[in-house]
PDB file of C-alpha atoms in Angstrom:
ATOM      1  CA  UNK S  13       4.055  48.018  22.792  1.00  0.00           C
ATOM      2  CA  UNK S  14       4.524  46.716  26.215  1.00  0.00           C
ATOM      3  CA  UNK S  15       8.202  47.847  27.395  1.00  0.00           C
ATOM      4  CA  UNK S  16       8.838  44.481  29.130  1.00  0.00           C
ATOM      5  CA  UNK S  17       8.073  42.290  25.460  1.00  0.00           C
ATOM      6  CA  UNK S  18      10.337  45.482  23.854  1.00  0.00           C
ATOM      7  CA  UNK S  19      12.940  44.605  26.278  1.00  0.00           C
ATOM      8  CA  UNK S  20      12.946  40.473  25.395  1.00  0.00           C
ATOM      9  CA  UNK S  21      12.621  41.661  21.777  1.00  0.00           C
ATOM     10  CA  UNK S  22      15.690  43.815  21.962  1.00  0.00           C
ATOM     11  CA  UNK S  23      17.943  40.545  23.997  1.00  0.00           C
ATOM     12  CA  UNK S  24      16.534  38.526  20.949  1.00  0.00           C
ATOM     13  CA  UNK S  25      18.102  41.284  18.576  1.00  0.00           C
ATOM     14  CA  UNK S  26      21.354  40.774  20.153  1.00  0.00           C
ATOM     15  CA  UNK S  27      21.396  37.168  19.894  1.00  0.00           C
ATOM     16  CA  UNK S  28      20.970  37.735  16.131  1.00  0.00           C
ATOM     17  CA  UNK S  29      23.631  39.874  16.036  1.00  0.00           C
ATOM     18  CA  UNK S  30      26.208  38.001  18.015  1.00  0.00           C
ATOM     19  CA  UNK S  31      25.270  35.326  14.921  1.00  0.00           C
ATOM     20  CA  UNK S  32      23.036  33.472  17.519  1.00  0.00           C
ATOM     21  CA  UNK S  33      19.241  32.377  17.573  1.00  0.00           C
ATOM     22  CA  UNK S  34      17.141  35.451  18.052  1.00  0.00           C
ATOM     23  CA  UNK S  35      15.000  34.893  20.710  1.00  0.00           C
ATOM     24  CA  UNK S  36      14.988  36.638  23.754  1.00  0.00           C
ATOM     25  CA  UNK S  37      13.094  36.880  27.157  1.00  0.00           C
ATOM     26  CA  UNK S  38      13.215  39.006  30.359  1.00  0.00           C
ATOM     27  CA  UNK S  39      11.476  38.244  33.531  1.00  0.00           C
ATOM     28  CA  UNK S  40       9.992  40.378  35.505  1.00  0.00           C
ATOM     29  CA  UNK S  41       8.918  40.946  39.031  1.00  0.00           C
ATOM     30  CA  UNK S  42       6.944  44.125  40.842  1.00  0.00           C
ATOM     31  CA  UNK S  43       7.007  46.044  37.708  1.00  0.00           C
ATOM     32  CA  UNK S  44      11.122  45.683  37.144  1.00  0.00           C
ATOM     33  CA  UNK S  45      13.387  43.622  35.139  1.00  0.00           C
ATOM     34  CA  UNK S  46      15.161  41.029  37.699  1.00  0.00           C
ATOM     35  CA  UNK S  47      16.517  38.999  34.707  1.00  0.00           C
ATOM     36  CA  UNK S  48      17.050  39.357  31.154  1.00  0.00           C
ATOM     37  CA  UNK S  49      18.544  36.890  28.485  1.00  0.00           C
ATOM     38  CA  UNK S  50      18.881  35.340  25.212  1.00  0.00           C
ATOM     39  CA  UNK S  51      19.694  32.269  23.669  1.00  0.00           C
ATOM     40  CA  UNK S  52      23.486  31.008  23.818  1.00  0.00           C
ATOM     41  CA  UNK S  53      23.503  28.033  21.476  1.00  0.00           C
ATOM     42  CA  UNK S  54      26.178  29.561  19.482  1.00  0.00           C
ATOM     43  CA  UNK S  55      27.461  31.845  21.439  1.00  0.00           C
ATOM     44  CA  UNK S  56      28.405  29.747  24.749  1.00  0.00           C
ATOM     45  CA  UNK S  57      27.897  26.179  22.726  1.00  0.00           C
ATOM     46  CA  UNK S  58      24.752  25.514  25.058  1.00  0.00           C
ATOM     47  CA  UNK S  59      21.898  23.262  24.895  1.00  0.00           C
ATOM     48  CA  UNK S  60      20.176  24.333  27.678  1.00  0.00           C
ATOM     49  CA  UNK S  61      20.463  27.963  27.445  1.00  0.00           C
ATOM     50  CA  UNK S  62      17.607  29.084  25.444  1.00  0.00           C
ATOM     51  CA  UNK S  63      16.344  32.883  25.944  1.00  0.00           C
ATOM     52  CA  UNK S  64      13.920  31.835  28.624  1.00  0.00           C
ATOM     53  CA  UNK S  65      16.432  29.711  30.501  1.00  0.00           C
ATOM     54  CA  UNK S  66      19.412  32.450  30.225  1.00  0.00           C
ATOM     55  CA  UNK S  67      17.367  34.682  31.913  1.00  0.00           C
ATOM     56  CA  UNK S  68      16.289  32.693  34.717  1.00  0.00           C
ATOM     57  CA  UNK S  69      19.884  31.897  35.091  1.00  0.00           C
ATOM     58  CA  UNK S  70      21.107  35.391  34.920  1.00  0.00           C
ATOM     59  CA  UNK S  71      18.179  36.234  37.863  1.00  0.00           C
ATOM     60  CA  UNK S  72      20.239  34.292  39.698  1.00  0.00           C
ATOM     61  CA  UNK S  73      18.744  32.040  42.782  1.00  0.00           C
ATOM     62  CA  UNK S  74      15.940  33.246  43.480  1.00  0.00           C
ATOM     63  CA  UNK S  75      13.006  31.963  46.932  1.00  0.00           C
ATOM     64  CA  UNK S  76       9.819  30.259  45.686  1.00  0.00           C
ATOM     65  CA  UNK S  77       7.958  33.166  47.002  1.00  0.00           C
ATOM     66  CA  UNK S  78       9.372  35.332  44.444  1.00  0.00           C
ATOM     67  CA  UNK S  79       9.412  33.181  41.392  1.00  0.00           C
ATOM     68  CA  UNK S  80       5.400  32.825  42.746  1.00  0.00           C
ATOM     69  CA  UNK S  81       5.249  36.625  41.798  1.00  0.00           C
ATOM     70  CA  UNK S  82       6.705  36.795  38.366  1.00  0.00           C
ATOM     71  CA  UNK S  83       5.859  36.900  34.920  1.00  0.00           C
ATOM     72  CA  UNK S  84       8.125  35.661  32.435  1.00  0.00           C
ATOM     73  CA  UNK S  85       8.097  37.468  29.068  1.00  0.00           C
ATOM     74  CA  UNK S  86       9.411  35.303  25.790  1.00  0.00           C
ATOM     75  CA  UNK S  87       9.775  36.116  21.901  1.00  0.00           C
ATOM     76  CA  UNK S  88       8.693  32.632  20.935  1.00  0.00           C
ATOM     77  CA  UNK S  89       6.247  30.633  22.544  1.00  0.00           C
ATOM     78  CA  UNK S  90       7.755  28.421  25.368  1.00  0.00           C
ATOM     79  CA  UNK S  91       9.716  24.590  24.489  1.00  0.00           C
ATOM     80  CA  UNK S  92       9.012  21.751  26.655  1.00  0.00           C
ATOM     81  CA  UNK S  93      12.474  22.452  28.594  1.00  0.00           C
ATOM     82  CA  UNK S  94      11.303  26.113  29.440  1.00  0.00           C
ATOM     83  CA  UNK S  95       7.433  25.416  29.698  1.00  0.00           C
ATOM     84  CA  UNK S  96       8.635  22.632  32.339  1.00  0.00           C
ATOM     85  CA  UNK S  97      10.830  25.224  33.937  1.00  0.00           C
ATOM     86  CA  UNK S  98       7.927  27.837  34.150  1.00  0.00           C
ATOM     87  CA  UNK S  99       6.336  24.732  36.013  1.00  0.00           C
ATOM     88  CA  UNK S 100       8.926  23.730  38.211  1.00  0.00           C
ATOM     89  CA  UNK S 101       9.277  27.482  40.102  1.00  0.00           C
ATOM     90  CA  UNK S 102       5.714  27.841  39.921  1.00  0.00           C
ATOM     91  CA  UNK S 103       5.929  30.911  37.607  1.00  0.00           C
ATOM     92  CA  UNK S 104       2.453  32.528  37.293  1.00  0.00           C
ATOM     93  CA  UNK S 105       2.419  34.129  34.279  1.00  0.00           C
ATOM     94  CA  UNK S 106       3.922  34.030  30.703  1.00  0.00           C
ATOM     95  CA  UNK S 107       3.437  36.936  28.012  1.00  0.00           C
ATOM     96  CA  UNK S 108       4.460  35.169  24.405  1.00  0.00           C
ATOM     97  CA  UNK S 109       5.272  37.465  21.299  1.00  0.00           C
ATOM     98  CA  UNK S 110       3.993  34.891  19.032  1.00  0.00           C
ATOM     99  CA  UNK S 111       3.850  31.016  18.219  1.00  0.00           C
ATOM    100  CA  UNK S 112       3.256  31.342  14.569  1.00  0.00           C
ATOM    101  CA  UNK S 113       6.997  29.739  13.697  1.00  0.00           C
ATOM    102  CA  UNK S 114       6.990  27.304  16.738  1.00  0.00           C
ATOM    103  CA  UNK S 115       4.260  26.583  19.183  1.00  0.00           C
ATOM    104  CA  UNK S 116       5.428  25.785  22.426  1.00  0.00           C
ATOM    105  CA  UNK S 117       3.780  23.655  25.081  1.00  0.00           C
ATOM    106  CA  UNK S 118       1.359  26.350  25.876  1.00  0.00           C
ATOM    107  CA  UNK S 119      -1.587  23.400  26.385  1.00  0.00           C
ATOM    108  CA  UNK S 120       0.471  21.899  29.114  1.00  0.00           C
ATOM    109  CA  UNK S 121       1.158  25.848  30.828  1.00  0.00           C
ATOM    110  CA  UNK S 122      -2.742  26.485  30.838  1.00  0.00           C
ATOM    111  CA  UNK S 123      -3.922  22.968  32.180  1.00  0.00           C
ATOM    112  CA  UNK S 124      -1.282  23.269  35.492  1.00  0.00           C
ATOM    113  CA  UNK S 125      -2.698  26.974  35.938  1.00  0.00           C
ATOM    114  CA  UNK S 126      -0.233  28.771  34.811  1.00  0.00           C
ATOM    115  CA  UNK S 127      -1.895  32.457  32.330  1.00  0.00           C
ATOM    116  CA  UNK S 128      -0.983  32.704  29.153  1.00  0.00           C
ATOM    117  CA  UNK S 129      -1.072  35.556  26.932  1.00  0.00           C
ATOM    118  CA  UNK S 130      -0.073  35.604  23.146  1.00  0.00           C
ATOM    119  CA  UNK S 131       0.307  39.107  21.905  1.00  0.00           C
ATOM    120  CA  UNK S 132       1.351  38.430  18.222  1.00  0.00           C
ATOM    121  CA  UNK S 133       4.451  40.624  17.815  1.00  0.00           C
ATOM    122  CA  UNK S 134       5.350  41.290  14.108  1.00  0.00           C
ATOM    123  CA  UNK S 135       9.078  42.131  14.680  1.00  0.00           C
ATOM    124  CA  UNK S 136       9.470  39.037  16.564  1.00  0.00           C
ATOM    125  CA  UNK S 137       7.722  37.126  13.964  1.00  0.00           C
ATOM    126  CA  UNK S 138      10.055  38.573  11.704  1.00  0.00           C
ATOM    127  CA  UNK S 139      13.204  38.268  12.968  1.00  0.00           C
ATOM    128  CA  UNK S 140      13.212  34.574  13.295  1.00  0.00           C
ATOM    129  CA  UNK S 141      11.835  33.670   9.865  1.00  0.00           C
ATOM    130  CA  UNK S 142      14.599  35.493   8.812  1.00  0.00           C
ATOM    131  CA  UNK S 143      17.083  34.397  10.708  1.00  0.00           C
ATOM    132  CA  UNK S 144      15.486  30.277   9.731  1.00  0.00           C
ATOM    133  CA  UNK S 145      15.869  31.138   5.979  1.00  0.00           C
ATOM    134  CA  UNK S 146      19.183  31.972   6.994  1.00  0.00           C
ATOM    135  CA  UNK S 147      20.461  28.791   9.354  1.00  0.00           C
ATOM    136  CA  UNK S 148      17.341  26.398   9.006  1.00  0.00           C
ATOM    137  CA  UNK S 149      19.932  23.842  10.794  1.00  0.00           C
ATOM    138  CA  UNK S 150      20.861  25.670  13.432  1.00  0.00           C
ATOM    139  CA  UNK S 151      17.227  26.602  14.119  1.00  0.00           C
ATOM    140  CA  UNK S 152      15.971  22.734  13.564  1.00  0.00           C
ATOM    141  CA  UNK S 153      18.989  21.563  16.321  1.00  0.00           C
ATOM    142  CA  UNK S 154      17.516  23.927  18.818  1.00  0.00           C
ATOM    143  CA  UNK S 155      14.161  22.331  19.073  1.00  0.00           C
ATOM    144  CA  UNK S 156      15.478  18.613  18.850  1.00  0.00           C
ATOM    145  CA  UNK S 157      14.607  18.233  15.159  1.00  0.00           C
TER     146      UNK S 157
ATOM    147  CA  UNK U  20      24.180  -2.994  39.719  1.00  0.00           C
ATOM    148  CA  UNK U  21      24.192  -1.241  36.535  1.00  0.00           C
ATOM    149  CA  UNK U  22      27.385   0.721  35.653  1.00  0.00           C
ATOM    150  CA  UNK U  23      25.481   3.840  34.161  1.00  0.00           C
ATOM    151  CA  UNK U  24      23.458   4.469  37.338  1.00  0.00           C
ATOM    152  CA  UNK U  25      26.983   3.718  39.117  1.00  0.00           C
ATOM    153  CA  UNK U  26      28.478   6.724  37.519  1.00  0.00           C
ATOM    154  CA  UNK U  27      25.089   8.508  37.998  1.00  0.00           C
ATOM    155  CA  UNK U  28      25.481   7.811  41.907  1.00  0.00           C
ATOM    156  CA  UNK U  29      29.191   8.945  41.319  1.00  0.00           C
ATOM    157  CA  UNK U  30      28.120  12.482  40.335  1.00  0.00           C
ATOM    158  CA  UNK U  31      25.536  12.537  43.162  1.00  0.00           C
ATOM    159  CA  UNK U  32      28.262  11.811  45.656  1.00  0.00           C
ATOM    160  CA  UNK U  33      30.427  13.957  44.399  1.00  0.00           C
ATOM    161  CA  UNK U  34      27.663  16.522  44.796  1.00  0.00           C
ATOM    162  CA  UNK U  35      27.156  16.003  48.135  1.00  0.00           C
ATOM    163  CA  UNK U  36      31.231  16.350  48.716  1.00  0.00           C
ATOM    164  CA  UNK U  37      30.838  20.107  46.947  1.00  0.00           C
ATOM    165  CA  UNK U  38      28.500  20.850  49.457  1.00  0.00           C
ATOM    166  CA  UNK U  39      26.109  20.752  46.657  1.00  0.00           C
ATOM    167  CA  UNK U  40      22.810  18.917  46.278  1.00  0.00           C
ATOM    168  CA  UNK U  41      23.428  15.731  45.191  1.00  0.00           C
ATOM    169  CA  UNK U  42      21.870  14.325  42.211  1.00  0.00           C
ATOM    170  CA  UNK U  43      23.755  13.194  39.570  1.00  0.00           C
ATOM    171  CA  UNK U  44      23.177  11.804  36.024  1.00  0.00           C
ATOM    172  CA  UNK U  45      24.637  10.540  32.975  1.00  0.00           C
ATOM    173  CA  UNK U  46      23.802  10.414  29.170  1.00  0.00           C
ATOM    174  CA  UNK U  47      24.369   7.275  27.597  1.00  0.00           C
ATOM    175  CA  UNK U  48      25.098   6.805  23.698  1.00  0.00           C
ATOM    176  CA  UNK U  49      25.392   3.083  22.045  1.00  0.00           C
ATOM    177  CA  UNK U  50      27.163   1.815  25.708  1.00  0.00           C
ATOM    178  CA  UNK U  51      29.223   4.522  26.050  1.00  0.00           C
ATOM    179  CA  UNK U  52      28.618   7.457  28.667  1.00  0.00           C
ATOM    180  CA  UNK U  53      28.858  10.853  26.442  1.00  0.00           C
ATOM    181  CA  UNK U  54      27.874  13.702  29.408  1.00  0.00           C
ATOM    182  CA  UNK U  55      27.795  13.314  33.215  1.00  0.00           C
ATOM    183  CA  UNK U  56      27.330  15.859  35.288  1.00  0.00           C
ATOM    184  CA  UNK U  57      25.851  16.732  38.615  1.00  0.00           C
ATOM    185  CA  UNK U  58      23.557  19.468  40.392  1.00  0.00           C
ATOM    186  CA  UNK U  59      25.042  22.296  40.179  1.00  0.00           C
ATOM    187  CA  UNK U  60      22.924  25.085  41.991  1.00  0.00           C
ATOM    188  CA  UNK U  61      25.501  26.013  45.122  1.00  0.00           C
ATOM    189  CA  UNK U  62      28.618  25.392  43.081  1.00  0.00           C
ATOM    190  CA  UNK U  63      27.823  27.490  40.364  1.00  0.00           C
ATOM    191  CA  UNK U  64      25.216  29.455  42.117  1.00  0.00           C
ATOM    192  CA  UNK U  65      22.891  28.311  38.843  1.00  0.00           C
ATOM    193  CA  UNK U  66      19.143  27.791  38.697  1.00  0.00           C
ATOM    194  CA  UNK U  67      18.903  25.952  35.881  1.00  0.00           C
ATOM    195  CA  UNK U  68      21.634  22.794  36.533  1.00  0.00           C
ATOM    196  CA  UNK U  69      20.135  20.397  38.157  1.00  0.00           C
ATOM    197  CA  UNK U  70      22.137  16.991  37.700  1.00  0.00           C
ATOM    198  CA  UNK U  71      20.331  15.678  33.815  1.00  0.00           C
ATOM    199  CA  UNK U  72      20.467  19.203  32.806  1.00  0.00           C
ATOM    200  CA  UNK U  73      24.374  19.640  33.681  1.00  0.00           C
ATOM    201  CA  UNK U  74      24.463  15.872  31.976  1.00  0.00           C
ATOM    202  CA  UNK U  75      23.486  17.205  29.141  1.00  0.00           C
ATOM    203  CA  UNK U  76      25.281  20.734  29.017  1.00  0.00           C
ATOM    204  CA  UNK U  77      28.197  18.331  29.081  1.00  0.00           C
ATOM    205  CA  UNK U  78      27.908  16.216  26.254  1.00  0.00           C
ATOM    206  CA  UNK U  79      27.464  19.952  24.151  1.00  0.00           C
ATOM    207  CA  UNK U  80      25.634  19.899  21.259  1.00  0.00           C
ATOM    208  CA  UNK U  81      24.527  16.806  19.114  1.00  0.00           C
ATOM    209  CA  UNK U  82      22.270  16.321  16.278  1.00  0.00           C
ATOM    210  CA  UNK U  83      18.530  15.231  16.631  1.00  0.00           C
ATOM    211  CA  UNK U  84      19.593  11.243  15.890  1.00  0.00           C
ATOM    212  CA  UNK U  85      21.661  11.070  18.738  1.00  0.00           C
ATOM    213  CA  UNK U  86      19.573  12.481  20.971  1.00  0.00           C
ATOM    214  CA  UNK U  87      16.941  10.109  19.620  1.00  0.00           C
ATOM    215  CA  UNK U  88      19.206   7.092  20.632  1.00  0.00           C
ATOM    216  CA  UNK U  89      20.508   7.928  24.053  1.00  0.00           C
ATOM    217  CA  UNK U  90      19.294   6.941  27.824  1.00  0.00           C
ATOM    218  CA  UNK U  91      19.446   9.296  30.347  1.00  0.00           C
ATOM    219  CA  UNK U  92      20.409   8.119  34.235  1.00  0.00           C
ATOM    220  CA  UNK U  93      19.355   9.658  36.735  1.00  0.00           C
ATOM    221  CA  UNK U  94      19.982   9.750  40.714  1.00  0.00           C
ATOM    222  CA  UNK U  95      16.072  11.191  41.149  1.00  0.00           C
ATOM    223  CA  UNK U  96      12.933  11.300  39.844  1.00  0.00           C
ATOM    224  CA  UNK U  97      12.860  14.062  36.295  1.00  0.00           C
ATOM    225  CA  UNK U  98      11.625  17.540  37.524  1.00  0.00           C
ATOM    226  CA  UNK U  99       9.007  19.279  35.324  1.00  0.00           C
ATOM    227  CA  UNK U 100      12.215  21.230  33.503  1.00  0.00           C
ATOM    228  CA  UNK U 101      14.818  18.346  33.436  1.00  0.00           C
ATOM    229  CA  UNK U 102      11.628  15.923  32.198  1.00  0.00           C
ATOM    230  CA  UNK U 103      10.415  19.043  29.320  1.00  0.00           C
ATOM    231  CA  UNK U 104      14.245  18.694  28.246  1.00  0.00           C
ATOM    232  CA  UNK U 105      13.964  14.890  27.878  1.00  0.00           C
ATOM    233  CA  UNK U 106      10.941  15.674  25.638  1.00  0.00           C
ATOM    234  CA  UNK U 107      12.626  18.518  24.045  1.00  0.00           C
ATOM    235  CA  UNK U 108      15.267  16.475  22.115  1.00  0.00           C
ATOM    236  CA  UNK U 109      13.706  13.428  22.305  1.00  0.00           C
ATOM    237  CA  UNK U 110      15.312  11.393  24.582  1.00  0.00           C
ATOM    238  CA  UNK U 111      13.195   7.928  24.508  1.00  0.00           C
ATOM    239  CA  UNK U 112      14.754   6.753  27.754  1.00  0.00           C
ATOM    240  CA  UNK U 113      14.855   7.317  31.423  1.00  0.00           C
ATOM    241  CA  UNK U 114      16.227   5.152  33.838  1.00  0.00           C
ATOM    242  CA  UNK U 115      15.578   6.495  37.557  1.00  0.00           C
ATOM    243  CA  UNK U 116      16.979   5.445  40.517  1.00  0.00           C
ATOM    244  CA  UNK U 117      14.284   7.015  42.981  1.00  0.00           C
ATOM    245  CA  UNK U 118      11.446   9.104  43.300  1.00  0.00           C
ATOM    246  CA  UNK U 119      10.483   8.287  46.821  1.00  0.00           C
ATOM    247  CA  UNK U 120      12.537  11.437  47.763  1.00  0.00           C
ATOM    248  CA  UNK U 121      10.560  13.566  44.635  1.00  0.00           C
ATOM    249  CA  UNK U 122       7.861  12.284  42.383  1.00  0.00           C
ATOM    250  CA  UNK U 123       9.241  13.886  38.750  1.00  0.00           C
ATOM    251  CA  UNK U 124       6.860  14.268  35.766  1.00  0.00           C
ATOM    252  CA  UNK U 125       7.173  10.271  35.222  1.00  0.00           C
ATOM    253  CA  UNK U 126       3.435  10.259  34.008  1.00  0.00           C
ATOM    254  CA  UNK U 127       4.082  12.917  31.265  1.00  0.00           C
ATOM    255  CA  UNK U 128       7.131  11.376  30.527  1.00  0.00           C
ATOM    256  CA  UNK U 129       5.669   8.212  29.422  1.00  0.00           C
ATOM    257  CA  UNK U 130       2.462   9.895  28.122  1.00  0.00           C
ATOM    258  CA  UNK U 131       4.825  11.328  25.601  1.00  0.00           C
ATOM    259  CA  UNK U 132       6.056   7.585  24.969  1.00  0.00           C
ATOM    260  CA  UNK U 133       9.195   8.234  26.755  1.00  0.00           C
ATOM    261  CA  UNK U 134      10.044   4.592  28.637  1.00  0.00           C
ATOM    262  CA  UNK U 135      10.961   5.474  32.077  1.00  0.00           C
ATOM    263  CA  UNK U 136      12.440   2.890  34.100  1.00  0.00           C
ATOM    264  CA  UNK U 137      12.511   3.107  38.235  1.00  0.00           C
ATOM    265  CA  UNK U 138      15.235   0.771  39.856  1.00  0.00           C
ATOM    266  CA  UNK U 139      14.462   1.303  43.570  1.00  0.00           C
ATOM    267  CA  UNK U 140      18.281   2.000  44.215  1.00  0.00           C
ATOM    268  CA  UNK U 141      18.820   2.161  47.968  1.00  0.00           C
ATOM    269  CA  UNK U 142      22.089   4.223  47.996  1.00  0.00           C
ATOM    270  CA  UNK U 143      20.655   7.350  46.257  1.00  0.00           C
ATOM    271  CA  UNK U 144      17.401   7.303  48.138  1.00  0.00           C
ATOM    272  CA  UNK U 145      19.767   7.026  51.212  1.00  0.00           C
ATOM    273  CA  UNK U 146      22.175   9.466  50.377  1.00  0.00           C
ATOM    274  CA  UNK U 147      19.360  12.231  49.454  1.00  0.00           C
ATOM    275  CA  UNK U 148      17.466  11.473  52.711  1.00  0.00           C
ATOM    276  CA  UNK U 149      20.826  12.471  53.982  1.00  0.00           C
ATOM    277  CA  UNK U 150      21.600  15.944  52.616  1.00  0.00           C
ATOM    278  CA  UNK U 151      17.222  17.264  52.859  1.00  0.00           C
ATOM    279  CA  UNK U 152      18.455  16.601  56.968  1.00  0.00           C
ATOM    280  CA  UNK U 153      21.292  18.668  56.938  1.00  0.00           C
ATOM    281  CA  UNK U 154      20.086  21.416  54.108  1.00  0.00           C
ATOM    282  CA  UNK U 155      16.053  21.542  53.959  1.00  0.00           C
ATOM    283  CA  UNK U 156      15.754  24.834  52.839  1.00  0.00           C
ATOM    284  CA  UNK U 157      18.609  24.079  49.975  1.00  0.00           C
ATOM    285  CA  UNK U 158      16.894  21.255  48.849  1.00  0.00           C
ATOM    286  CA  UNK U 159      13.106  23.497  48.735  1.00  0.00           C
ATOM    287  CA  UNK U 160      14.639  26.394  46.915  1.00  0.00           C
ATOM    288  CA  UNK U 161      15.953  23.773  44.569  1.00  0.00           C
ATOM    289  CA  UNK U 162      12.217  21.911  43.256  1.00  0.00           C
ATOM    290  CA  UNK U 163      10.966  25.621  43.929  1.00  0.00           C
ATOM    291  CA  UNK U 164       9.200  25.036  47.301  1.00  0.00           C
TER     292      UNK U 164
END
């Protein structure tokens, strides 16, 4: 398994057990980890902070040039708040674990360029249809529903 | 002028006092303002709060209904992320002040059948005109130029 998706998977583990929504991303640039995160709904009370979006954050501000280089790994196919932020820093690149319990805007990544690559993780799979059976509202207020 | 955009151009200013980029917005529930907040990338050193995203951080976390029922203000034009967030919860209305500065995702915005409003407003198209000036490179790294 690629070490970078291992990586996301393992943030999206500790959002599970810090009683938060397991999913988890890392991005990554020249073959290293320059950010890694996971969602802080619970943990932080934030809206905005899904996995994707807390690792951004924690890469901290980063040139266009850079961001231009990246690929941006994710347990759960992409929302329309961190498929638009792949879009706004021009973010080539986005490896997804799988989009069997939510499928992201993935349409929108491909038509503005932007490669994406689904590689149907099991664990990640998993680990949030467990954690839905457990909080199906907590899940449901993270994607708006 | 309307009071919501007002308090939306009261953020940006107060922005722009920070040192910050200013752009401000404010979330508005059955006539009531229930998150404001402003850009937030210099003061906080974050990537990720741009002035409708740090409006909505603020008002913490609500249920889908509300979300469904609110307008969102906005100094400037929606960015791809702040405009995927809008979609994200469902947020059926945007009223803009500008986007002469920066053309947002306005098109995908109402080919979602979000109802975006532009009102032309001469003080925040002044006031951004302004800070790009004095900051140019701030204001790239910002809409990932």
């Amino acid at each position: 398994m690629d070490k970078f998706m291992e990586a996301a998977f393992e943030e999206a583990k500790k959002g599970y057990e810090e009683g938060g929504i397991p999913i988890g991303s890392v991005l990554v640039h020249d073959g290293k980890i320059i950010g890694r995160g996971h969602n802080k709904r619970v943990q932080k009370g934030s809206v905005i902070l899904h996995g994707e979006m807390d690792a951004l954050e924690n890469a901290g501000r980063l040139s266009a040039k850079i961001y231009q280089e990246c690929t941006l790994y994710t347990t759960l196919s992409p929302c329309p708040m961190c498929s638009g932020t792949i879009l706004l820093y021009g973010i080539p690149r986005v490896v997804i674990a799988e989009n069997k319990t939510f499928m992201g805007e993935e349409e929108l990544l491909s038509s503005r360029g932007v490669k994406v690559l689904v590689t149907h993780h099991e664990g990640c799979y998993q680990l949030m249809q467990q954690f839905i059976k457990e909080k199906p509202g907590l899940w449901n207020e993270d994607i708006g529903v």
